Amino acid sequence: MLSGKHVVVIPFPFGGQAWNVANLVLKLAPAAPDVRFSFLNIAKSNSLIFPPPLRSKLPSNVKVYEVSDGLPDGHHGPMEHSGEHVELFLKAAPENFGAAVNAAEQDVRKKVSCFLTDALVIFAAEMAEKMQVPWVALWVPAPYCLAAHVYIDVISELRRESSGGGTSSNNDNNDDKSLGVIPGLSMMRISDLTKELIDDQDTSRSACMLREVGRVLPRRAAAVLMNSFAEVTPTPLIADLKSKFKMLLQIGCLAVSFPPLPLPSSSTSDTTGCLTWLDARDPQSVAYICFGTVSMPSPSEVSAIGEALESTKTPFLWSIKERAMAFLPEGLQERTNAYGKFVPWAPQAQVLSHPACGVFVTHCGYNSMFESMVSGVPMVCKPFWSDNMMNGRMIEEVWGIGVKVKGGTITKSGIEKALEVVLRGKDEKEMRKKAGELRERLVEAAGPDGIAEADFKVLVKLISTS
Ligand code: UDP
């Protein structure tokens, strides 16, 4: 048997958050060199996070294993990343990951000493209990979002009250109700919560998992890690969350580029020439448009963005999914060639930190929002689901570093106005100033004297000694 501990790491493989778990392991590996990390993930997600050329450069105490994704043979392709795929993944996960843990134990010749997983991987609680080892869960979205999950029963009650005791399906008109009864959430509304979380008629595995996670974490996680900086999180929110969990650590944001990681990932290589294209643009002139790895605007919204960029002649870089290209106005690419660039993938963190980047049109995914914040770039927000709406509210109303698309749906005039406000309007300077100040606070929080540094050391100790 080898000396040291053996930590099994499991990300949630859909959307951008698997990167955060991978980045955490890459930070932990050199800090805990005696610990062996077995990274268990589905092949598709692994190929994005650790493409083969990078896999050979991993620290020697990290090994990546492939686990079945739950799709029946022959169903790869169109079904991948669909809601149905998530359901099949969740159904098969306990068995598939159980087998993978056994295989990793045999490979490493060491029993598992700790599970370190995305907090959404709640089946790990069961596994950890059976093996009598701690479960350490990383909550990837923002802290205010975790509070909504923890207070899910209070929220259900609020919805029942506001509907006069009806079921969730007839509550839609009351969703403007404030979440002020929840510590630290006075700025949020029920409408800022994702439908899957509040619709208790939705019995899909993913919706049940979302409603369950806030109940499971306080009872079963030895520690909850937050992907955030304490210095920019409202104190009442953190004080309350600390009282809910056995241990709460704020280890800083693990987004791809901040702080720089020892290993480049697929998201940092500029294969599409975005950075050289940006080099030729004026400072703070370009609108960068991207809606993350999963979300996609409707066909009419894609078309409206294109029309608005053309009518305002705004220089733009658009990371656009191939299937969305068909919805662009006819001939737009040719007509905007002199000032616009379409790419299937951009090295986003670097694009946002480029001096030419003036505004980010975003779905308000947590990683995207954070990458924009550390670059001091104001945002135009079109939230879709999950934590997007809460992030959008913080960006516009609390931090004052962006505007939401009016009415929630993208229109040509809505984008024209939003671009005008952020790039050229009377509040532009103030917004950019606030974005710069927030950036400064984040840089300081990420420094050697920040809480994240101290909490990270606690985490290293926890996984090295448990
Ligand atoms: N991303 C990127 N280039 C792209 C599209 C996305 O690098 O063209 C990265 C982005 O930088 C972010 C992640 O993908 O780190 C998306 O995560 P986020 O939490 O913002 O959204 P999700 O995809 O989970 O909805």
PDB file of C-alpha atoms in Angstrom, residues 205-369:
ATOM      1  CA  ARG A 205     -34.388  13.526 -11.198  1.00  0.00           C
ATOM      2  CA  SER A 206     -32.568  16.793 -11.891  1.00  0.00           C
ATOM      3  CA  ALA A 207     -35.329  18.929 -10.329  1.00  0.00           C
ATOM      4  CA  CYS A 208     -35.515  16.634  -7.282  1.00  0.00           C
ATOM      5  CA  MET A 209     -31.737  16.828  -6.953  1.00  0.00           C
ATOM      6  CA  LEU A 210     -31.850  20.639  -7.038  1.00  0.00           C
ATOM      7  CA  ARG A 211     -34.539  20.726  -4.354  1.00  0.00           C
ATOM      8  CA  GLU A 212     -32.729  18.128  -2.256  1.00  0.00           C
ATOM      9  CA  VAL A 213     -29.212  19.565  -2.273  1.00  0.00           C
ATOM     10  CA  GLY A 214     -30.013  22.343   0.214  1.00  0.00           C
ATOM     11  CA  ARG A 215     -31.348  19.762   2.668  1.00  0.00           C
ATOM     12  CA  VAL A 216     -28.551  17.230   2.195  1.00  0.00           C
ATOM     13  CA  LEU A 217     -25.546  19.553   2.525  1.00  0.00           C
ATOM     14  CA  PRO A 218     -26.213  20.761   6.101  1.00  0.00           C
ATOM     15  CA  ARG A 219     -26.805  17.214   7.341  1.00  0.00           C
ATOM     16  CA  ARG A 220     -24.237  15.193   5.468  1.00  0.00           C
ATOM     17  CA  ALA A 221     -21.317  17.281   4.179  1.00  0.00           C
ATOM     18  CA  ALA A 222     -18.265  17.403   6.459  1.00  0.00           C
ATOM     19  CA  ALA A 223     -17.448  20.720   4.791  1.00  0.00           C
ATOM     20  CA  VAL A 224     -19.044  22.938   2.156  1.00  0.00           C
ATOM     21  CA  LEU A 225     -16.607  24.876   0.005  1.00  0.00           C
ATOM     22  CA  MET A 226     -17.760  28.054  -1.624  1.00  0.00           C
ATOM     23  CA  ASN A 227     -16.384  29.139  -4.944  1.00  0.00           C
ATOM     24  CA  SER A 228     -16.336  32.764  -3.816  1.00  0.00           C
ATOM     25  CA  PHE A 229     -14.474  35.466  -1.953  1.00  0.00           C
ATOM     26  CA  ALA A 230     -15.710  36.342   1.530  1.00  0.00           C
ATOM     27  CA  GLU A 231     -14.584  39.951   1.081  1.00  0.00           C
ATOM     28  CA  VAL A 232     -17.210  40.623  -1.602  1.00  0.00           C
ATOM     29  CA  THR A 233     -20.008  38.535  -0.084  1.00  0.00           C
ATOM     30  CA  PRO A 234     -22.541  40.262   2.185  1.00  0.00           C
ATOM     31  CA  THR A 235     -21.681  39.461   5.835  1.00  0.00           C
ATOM     32  CA  PRO A 236     -25.229  38.530   7.030  1.00  0.00           C
ATOM     33  CA  LEU A 237     -25.496  35.976   4.246  1.00  0.00           C
ATOM     34  CA  ILE A 238     -22.229  34.295   5.198  1.00  0.00           C
ATOM     35  CA  ALA A 239     -22.895  34.417   8.935  1.00  0.00           C
ATOM     36  CA  ASP A 240     -26.212  32.666   8.375  1.00  0.00           C
ATOM     37  CA  LEU A 241     -24.779  30.059   6.002  1.00  0.00           C
ATOM     38  CA  LYS A 242     -21.958  29.326   8.446  1.00  0.00           C
ATOM     39  CA  SER A 243     -24.557  28.493  11.070  1.00  0.00           C
ATOM     40  CA  LYS A 244     -26.158  25.924   8.735  1.00  0.00           C
ATOM     41  CA  PHE A 245     -23.158  23.746   7.854  1.00  0.00           C
ATOM     42  CA  LYS A 246     -20.644  21.685   9.810  1.00  0.00           C
ATOM     43  CA  MET A 247     -17.906  23.712   8.149  1.00  0.00           C
ATOM     44  CA  LEU A 248     -18.046  26.452   5.506  1.00  0.00           C
ATOM     45  CA  LEU A 249     -14.911  27.534   3.671  1.00  0.00           C
ATOM     46  CA  GLN A 250     -14.697  30.312   1.084  1.00  0.00           C
ATOM     47  CA  ILE A 251     -11.772  29.263  -1.013  1.00  0.00           C
ATOM     48  CA  GLY A 252     -11.951  31.956  -3.717  1.00  0.00           C
ATOM     49  CA  CYS A 253     -13.326  31.714  -7.244  1.00  0.00           C
ATOM     50  CA  LEU A 254     -12.014  28.803  -9.251  1.00  0.00           C
ATOM     51  CA  ALA A 255     -12.914  30.197 -12.673  1.00  0.00           C
ATOM     52  CA  VAL A 256     -10.482  29.254 -15.402  1.00  0.00           C
ATOM     53  CA  SER A 257      -8.098  32.148 -15.218  1.00  0.00           C
ATOM     54  CA  PHE A 258      -8.058  33.535 -11.738  1.00  0.00           C
ATOM     55  CA  PRO A 259      -5.664  33.060 -10.138  1.00  0.00           C
ATOM     56  CA  PRO A 260      -3.589  31.604 -13.000  1.00  0.00           C
ATOM     57  CA  LEU A 261      -3.508  27.820 -12.949  1.00  0.00           C
ATOM     58  CA  PRO A 262      -0.541  25.546 -13.409  1.00  0.00           C
ATOM     59  CA  LEU A 263      -2.068  23.939 -16.475  1.00  0.00           C
ATOM     60  CA  PRO A 264      -3.641  25.532 -19.544  1.00  0.00           C
ATOM     61  CA  SER A 265      -7.071  24.185 -20.415  1.00  0.00           C
ATOM     62  CA  SER A 266      -8.953  24.028 -23.702  1.00  0.00           C
ATOM     63  CA  SER A 267     -10.685  27.264 -22.785  1.00  0.00           C
ATOM     64  CA  THR A 268      -7.445  29.252 -22.724  1.00  0.00           C
ATOM     65  CA  SER A 269      -5.948  28.388 -26.110  1.00  0.00           C
ATOM     66  CA  ASP A 270      -6.686  30.923 -28.851  1.00  0.00           C
ATOM     67  CA  THR A 271      -7.225  28.585 -31.797  1.00  0.00           C
ATOM     68  CA  THR A 272      -9.789  30.961 -33.326  1.00  0.00           C
ATOM     69  CA  GLY A 273      -7.503  34.034 -33.421  1.00  0.00           C
ATOM     70  CA  CYS A 274      -9.690  36.158 -31.126  1.00  0.00           C
ATOM     71  CA  LEU A 275      -6.830  37.888 -29.342  1.00  0.00           C
ATOM     72  CA  THR A 276      -5.008  39.001 -32.479  1.00  0.00           C
ATOM     73  CA  TRP A 277      -8.321  40.239 -33.861  1.00  0.00           C
ATOM     74  CA  LEU A 278      -8.867  42.229 -30.644  1.00  0.00           C
ATOM     75  CA  ASP A 279      -5.334  43.666 -30.868  1.00  0.00           C
ATOM     76  CA  ALA A 280      -6.467  45.652 -33.919  1.00  0.00           C
ATOM     77  CA  ARG A 281      -9.481  47.268 -32.141  1.00  0.00           C
ATOM     78  CA  ASP A 282      -9.794  50.473 -30.131  1.00  0.00           C
ATOM     79  CA  PRO A 283      -9.724  50.277 -26.325  1.00  0.00           C
ATOM     80  CA  GLN A 284     -13.080  49.372 -24.702  1.00  0.00           C
ATOM     81  CA  SER A 285     -14.862  49.371 -28.058  1.00  0.00           C
ATOM     82  CA  VAL A 286     -15.796  45.721 -28.596  1.00  0.00           C
ATOM     83  CA  ALA A 287     -18.950  43.903 -27.498  1.00  0.00           C
ATOM     84  CA  TYR A 288     -18.089  40.312 -26.613  1.00  0.00           C
ATOM     85  CA  ILE A 289     -21.150  38.068 -26.836  1.00  0.00           C
ATOM     86  CA  CYS A 290     -21.412  34.595 -25.344  1.00  0.00           C
ATOM     87  CA  PHE A 291     -24.138  32.668 -23.533  1.00  0.00           C
ATOM     88  CA  GLY A 292     -22.014  29.935 -21.934  1.00  0.00           C
ATOM     89  CA  THR A 293     -21.685  26.272 -22.753  1.00  0.00           C
ATOM     90  CA  VAL A 294     -25.357  25.264 -22.599  1.00  0.00           C
ATOM     91  CA  SER A 295     -27.812  28.165 -23.015  1.00  0.00           C
ATOM     92  CA  MET A 296     -28.862  29.482 -26.380  1.00  0.00           C
ATOM     93  CA  PRO A 297     -31.166  32.424 -27.193  1.00  0.00           C
ATOM     94  CA  SER A 298     -34.245  31.721 -29.333  1.00  0.00           C
ATOM     95  CA  PRO A 299     -33.929  32.082 -33.131  1.00  0.00           C
ATOM     96  CA  SER A 300     -35.605  35.517 -33.055  1.00  0.00           C
ATOM     97  CA  GLU A 301     -33.270  36.654 -30.263  1.00  0.00           C
ATOM     98  CA  VAL A 302     -30.177  35.543 -32.197  1.00  0.00           C
ATOM     99  CA  SER A 303     -31.475  37.481 -35.176  1.00  0.00           C
ATOM    100  CA  ALA A 304     -32.240  40.553 -33.007  1.00  0.00           C
ATOM    101  CA  ILE A 305     -28.692  40.624 -31.600  1.00  0.00           C
ATOM    102  CA  GLY A 306     -27.292  40.487 -35.147  1.00  0.00           C
ATOM    103  CA  GLU A 307     -29.565  43.307 -36.308  1.00  0.00           C
ATOM    104  CA  ALA A 308     -28.665  45.480 -33.311  1.00  0.00           C
ATOM    105  CA  LEU A 309     -24.929  44.986 -33.809  1.00  0.00           C
ATOM    106  CA  GLU A 310     -25.299  45.944 -37.459  1.00  0.00           C
ATOM    107  CA  SER A 311     -27.537  48.975 -36.900  1.00  0.00           C
ATOM    108  CA  THR A 312     -25.210  50.372 -34.217  1.00  0.00           C
ATOM    109  CA  LYS A 313     -22.035  49.340 -36.107  1.00  0.00           C
ATOM    110  CA  THR A 314     -20.668  48.073 -32.802  1.00  0.00           C
ATOM    111  CA  PRO A 315     -17.411  46.118 -33.202  1.00  0.00           C
ATOM    112  CA  PHE A 316     -18.181  42.631 -31.900  1.00  0.00           C
ATOM    113  CA  LEU A 317     -16.730  39.236 -31.130  1.00  0.00           C
ATOM    114  CA  TRP A 318     -19.432  36.591 -30.868  1.00  0.00           C
ATOM    115  CA  SER A 319     -18.772  33.114 -29.497  1.00  0.00           C
ATOM    116  CA  ILE A 320     -21.759  31.450 -31.132  1.00  0.00           C
ATOM    117  CA  LYS A 321     -22.852  27.822 -31.196  1.00  0.00           C
ATOM    118  CA  GLU A 322     -22.831  26.373 -34.678  1.00  0.00           C
ATOM    119  CA  ARG A 323     -26.552  25.564 -34.581  1.00  0.00           C
ATOM    120  CA  ALA A 324     -27.346  29.234 -33.818  1.00  0.00           C
ATOM    121  CA  MET A 325     -25.557  30.534 -36.939  1.00  0.00           C
ATOM    122  CA  ALA A 326     -28.584  29.552 -39.066  1.00  0.00           C
ATOM    123  CA  PHE A 327     -30.713  32.147 -37.219  1.00  0.00           C
ATOM    124  CA  LEU A 328     -28.533  35.148 -38.104  1.00  0.00           C
ATOM    125  CA  PRO A 329     -30.041  37.624 -40.567  1.00  0.00           C
ATOM    126  CA  GLU A 330     -29.141  36.634 -44.108  1.00  0.00           C
ATOM    127  CA  GLY A 331     -25.836  38.079 -45.296  1.00  0.00           C
ATOM    128  CA  LEU A 332     -25.002  39.554 -41.887  1.00  0.00           C
ATOM    129  CA  GLN A 333     -21.617  37.870 -41.676  1.00  0.00           C
ATOM    130  CA  GLU A 334     -20.473  39.391 -44.976  1.00  0.00           C
ATOM    131  CA  ARG A 335     -21.917  42.838 -44.184  1.00  0.00           C
ATOM    132  CA  THR A 336     -20.256  43.008 -40.733  1.00  0.00           C
ATOM    133  CA  ASN A 337     -16.986  41.406 -41.772  1.00  0.00           C
ATOM    134  CA  ALA A 338     -15.014  44.644 -41.299  1.00  0.00           C
ATOM    135  CA  TYR A 339     -15.930  45.016 -37.639  1.00  0.00           C
ATOM    136  CA  GLY A 340     -17.355  41.689 -36.446  1.00  0.00           C
ATOM    137  CA  LYS A 341     -16.036  38.198 -35.824  1.00  0.00           C
ATOM    138  CA  PHE A 342     -17.954  34.952 -35.217  1.00  0.00           C
ATOM    139  CA  VAL A 343     -16.205  32.047 -33.522  1.00  0.00           C
ATOM    140  CA  PRO A 344     -17.452  28.683 -32.200  1.00  0.00           C
ATOM    141  CA  TRP A 345     -15.315  29.066 -29.080  1.00  0.00           C
ATOM    142  CA  ALA A 346     -13.305  31.946 -27.579  1.00  0.00           C
ATOM    143  CA  PRO A 347     -10.631  31.977 -24.864  1.00  0.00           C
ATOM    144  CA  GLN A 348     -13.174  33.930 -22.858  1.00  0.00           C
ATOM    145  CA  ALA A 349     -11.205  34.926 -19.782  1.00  0.00           C
ATOM    146  CA  GLN A 350      -8.452  36.357 -21.989  1.00  0.00           C
ATOM    147  CA  VAL A 351     -10.939  38.046 -24.307  1.00  0.00           C
ATOM    148  CA  LEU A 352     -12.567  39.776 -21.358  1.00  0.00           C
ATOM    149  CA  SER A 353      -9.246  40.955 -19.971  1.00  0.00           C
ATOM    150  CA  HIS A 354      -8.161  42.348 -23.357  1.00  0.00           C
ATOM    151  CA  PRO A 355      -8.070  46.190 -23.362  1.00  0.00           C
ATOM    152  CA  ALA A 356     -10.334  46.287 -26.449  1.00  0.00           C
ATOM    153  CA  CYS A 357     -13.200  44.545 -24.668  1.00  0.00           C
ATOM    154  CA  GLY A 358     -15.827  47.163 -23.730  1.00  0.00           C
ATOM    155  CA  VAL A 359     -18.919  45.170 -22.799  1.00  0.00           C
ATOM    156  CA  PHE A 360     -19.902  41.546 -22.258  1.00  0.00           C
ATOM    157  CA  VAL A 361     -23.345  40.422 -23.456  1.00  0.00           C
ATOM    158  CA  THR A 362     -23.805  37.414 -21.189  1.00  0.00           C
ATOM    159  CA  HIS A 363     -26.243  34.823 -19.831  1.00  0.00           C
ATOM    160  CA  CYS A 364     -24.835  35.594 -16.343  1.00  0.00           C
ATOM    161  CA  GLY A 365     -23.375  32.147 -15.713  1.00  0.00           C
ATOM    162  CA  TYR A 366     -21.337  32.327 -12.534  1.00  0.00           C
ATOM    163  CA  ASN A 367     -17.979  31.729 -14.219  1.00  0.00           C
ATOM    164  CA  SER A 368     -18.730  34.198 -16.982  1.00  0.00           C
ATOM    165  CA  MET A 369     -19.877  36.834 -14.510  1.00  0.00           C
TER     166      MET A 369
END
